[in-house]
């Protein structure tokens, strides 16, 4: 399943169950709003952000761009570290996230 459709589906499922605060970690640092990603046709980051936005707009919701978190290091470790820094990922007491 391509990037846009996969994220649109996943975010849509969360929204359909009542979740309203959904963060996406991995936006390019130069993405500040829909106008920055709307017309992109390539690049994993842009395509996934498009799916995130589309799922919300399809349900009449407005995207809160505070939850579109930029990430310089496009890898799992970088995403987890950025999520912890933003307060979205909880680390168990004494736990280590790598």
CSV table of C-alpha atoms in Angstrom, one decimal:
chain,number,residue,atom,x,y,z
A,1,UNK,CA,0.0,0.0,0.0
A,2,UNK,CA,1.6,3.3,-1.0
A,3,UNK,CA,2.6,5.9,1.6
A,4,UNK,CA,-0.3,8.3,1.3
A,5,UNK,CA,-3.0,5.7,1.3
A,6,UNK,CA,-1.5,3.7,4.2
A,7,UNK,CA,-1.3,6.7,6.5
A,8,UNK,CA,-4.7,8.0,5.4
A,9,UNK,CA,-6.2,4.6,6.3
A,10,UNK,CA,-4.3,4.3,9.6
A,11,UNK,CA,-5.1,7.8,10.8
A,12,UNK,CA,-8.7,7.4,9.5
A,13,UNK,CA,-9.2,4.3,11.6
A,14,UNK,CA,-7.9,6.1,14.7
A,15,UNK,CA,-10.2,9.1,14.1
A,16,UNK,CA,-13.2,6.7,13.5
A,17,UNK,CA,-12.7,5.3,17.0
A,18,UNK,CA,-12.8,8.7,18.5
A,19,UNK,CA,-9.1,9.6,18.8
A,20,UNK,CA,-8.7,13.3,18.1
A,21,UNK,CA,-5.1,14.0,19.0
A,22,UNK,CA,-2.8,12.2,16.6
A,23,UNK,CA,0.8,13.2,16.0
A,24,UNK,CA,2.9,12.4,13.0
A,25,UNK,CA,6.6,12.3,13.6
A,26,UNK,CA,8.8,12.6,10.6
A,27,UNK,CA,7.9,15.8,8.7
A,28,UNK,CA,10.6,17.7,6.9
A,29,UNK,CA,11.7,20.7,9.0
A,30,UNK,CA,10.5,23.0,6.1
A,31,UNK,CA,6.9,21.8,6.3
A,32,UNK,CA,4.8,24.3,8.1
A,33,UNK,CA,1.4,23.8,6.6
A,34,UNK,CA,-0.6,22.1,3.9
A,35,UNK,CA,0.7,24.4,1.2
A,36,UNK,CA,4.2,23.0,1.8
A,37,UNK,CA,3.1,19.4,1.0
A,38,UNK,CA,-0.1,19.5,-1.0
A,39,UNK,CA,1.5,19.3,-4.5
A,40,UNK,CA,4.4,17.0,-3.7
A,41,UNK,CA,4.4,13.7,-5.7
A,42,UNK,CA,7.5,12.1,-4.2
A,43,UNK,CA,9.4,11.9,-1.0
A,44,UNK,CA,8.2,9.6,1.8
A,45,UNK,CA,7.8,12.4,4.3
A,46,UNK,CA,5.5,14.5,2.1
A,47,UNK,CA,3.4,11.6,1.0
A,48,UNK,CA,2.8,10.4,4.5
A,49,UNK,CA,1.9,13.9,5.7
A,50,UNK,CA,-0.6,14.1,2.8
A,51,UNK,CA,-2.3,11.0,4.1
A,52,UNK,CA,-2.4,12.4,7.6
A,53,UNK,CA,-4.0,15.6,6.3
A,54,UNK,CA,-6.4,13.8,4.0
A,55,UNK,CA,-7.8,11.5,6.7
A,56,UNK,CA,-8.6,14.5,8.9
A,57,UNK,CA,-10.1,16.6,6.1
A,58,UNK,CA,-12.3,13.7,4.9
A,59,UNK,CA,-13.9,13.8,8.3
A,60,UNK,CA,-14.3,17.6,8.4
A,61,UNK,CA,-11.5,18.1,10.9
A,62,UNK,CA,-8.8,20.8,10.8
A,63,UNK,CA,-5.2,19.7,11.1
A,64,UNK,CA,-3.4,21.0,14.2
A,65,UNK,CA,0.1,21.5,12.7
A,66,UNK,CA,1.6,21.5,16.2
A,67,UNK,CA,1.2,17.7,16.0
A,68,UNK,CA,3.2,17.5,12.7
A,69,UNK,CA,6.6,17.0,14.3
A,70,UNK,CA,9.7,17.6,12.2
A,71,UNK,CA,12.5,15.1,12.2
A,72,UNK,CA,16.0,15.5,10.7
A,73,UNK,CA,17.1,11.9,11.2
A,74,UNK,CA,14.7,9.8,9.2
A,75,UNK,CA,15.0,6.5,11.1
A,76,UNK,CA,13.4,4.7,14.0
A,77,UNK,CA,15.9,5.9,16.7
A,78,UNK,CA,15.5,9.5,15.6
A,79,UNK,CA,11.7,9.2,15.6
A,80,UNK,CA,11.6,7.7,19.1
A,81,UNK,CA,14.0,10.3,20.4
A,82,UNK,CA,11.9,13.2,18.9
A,83,UNK,CA,8.7,11.7,20.3
A,84,UNK,CA,10.2,11.5,23.8
A,85,UNK,CA,11.4,15.1,23.5
A,86,UNK,CA,7.9,16.3,22.3
A,87,UNK,CA,6.3,14.4,25.2
A,88,UNK,CA,4.4,11.9,23.0
A,89,UNK,CA,6.4,8.8,23.9
A,90,UNK,CA,6.5,7.7,27.5
A,91,UNK,CA,9.5,5.9,28.8
A,92,UNK,CA,8.9,3.3,31.6
A,93,UNK,CA,10.6,4.0,34.9
A,94,UNK,CA,14.2,2.8,34.5
A,95,UNK,CA,13.5,1.9,30.9
A,96,UNK,CA,15.6,2.6,27.9
A,97,UNK,CA,14.4,3.5,24.4
A,98,UNK,CA,16.7,2.9,21.6
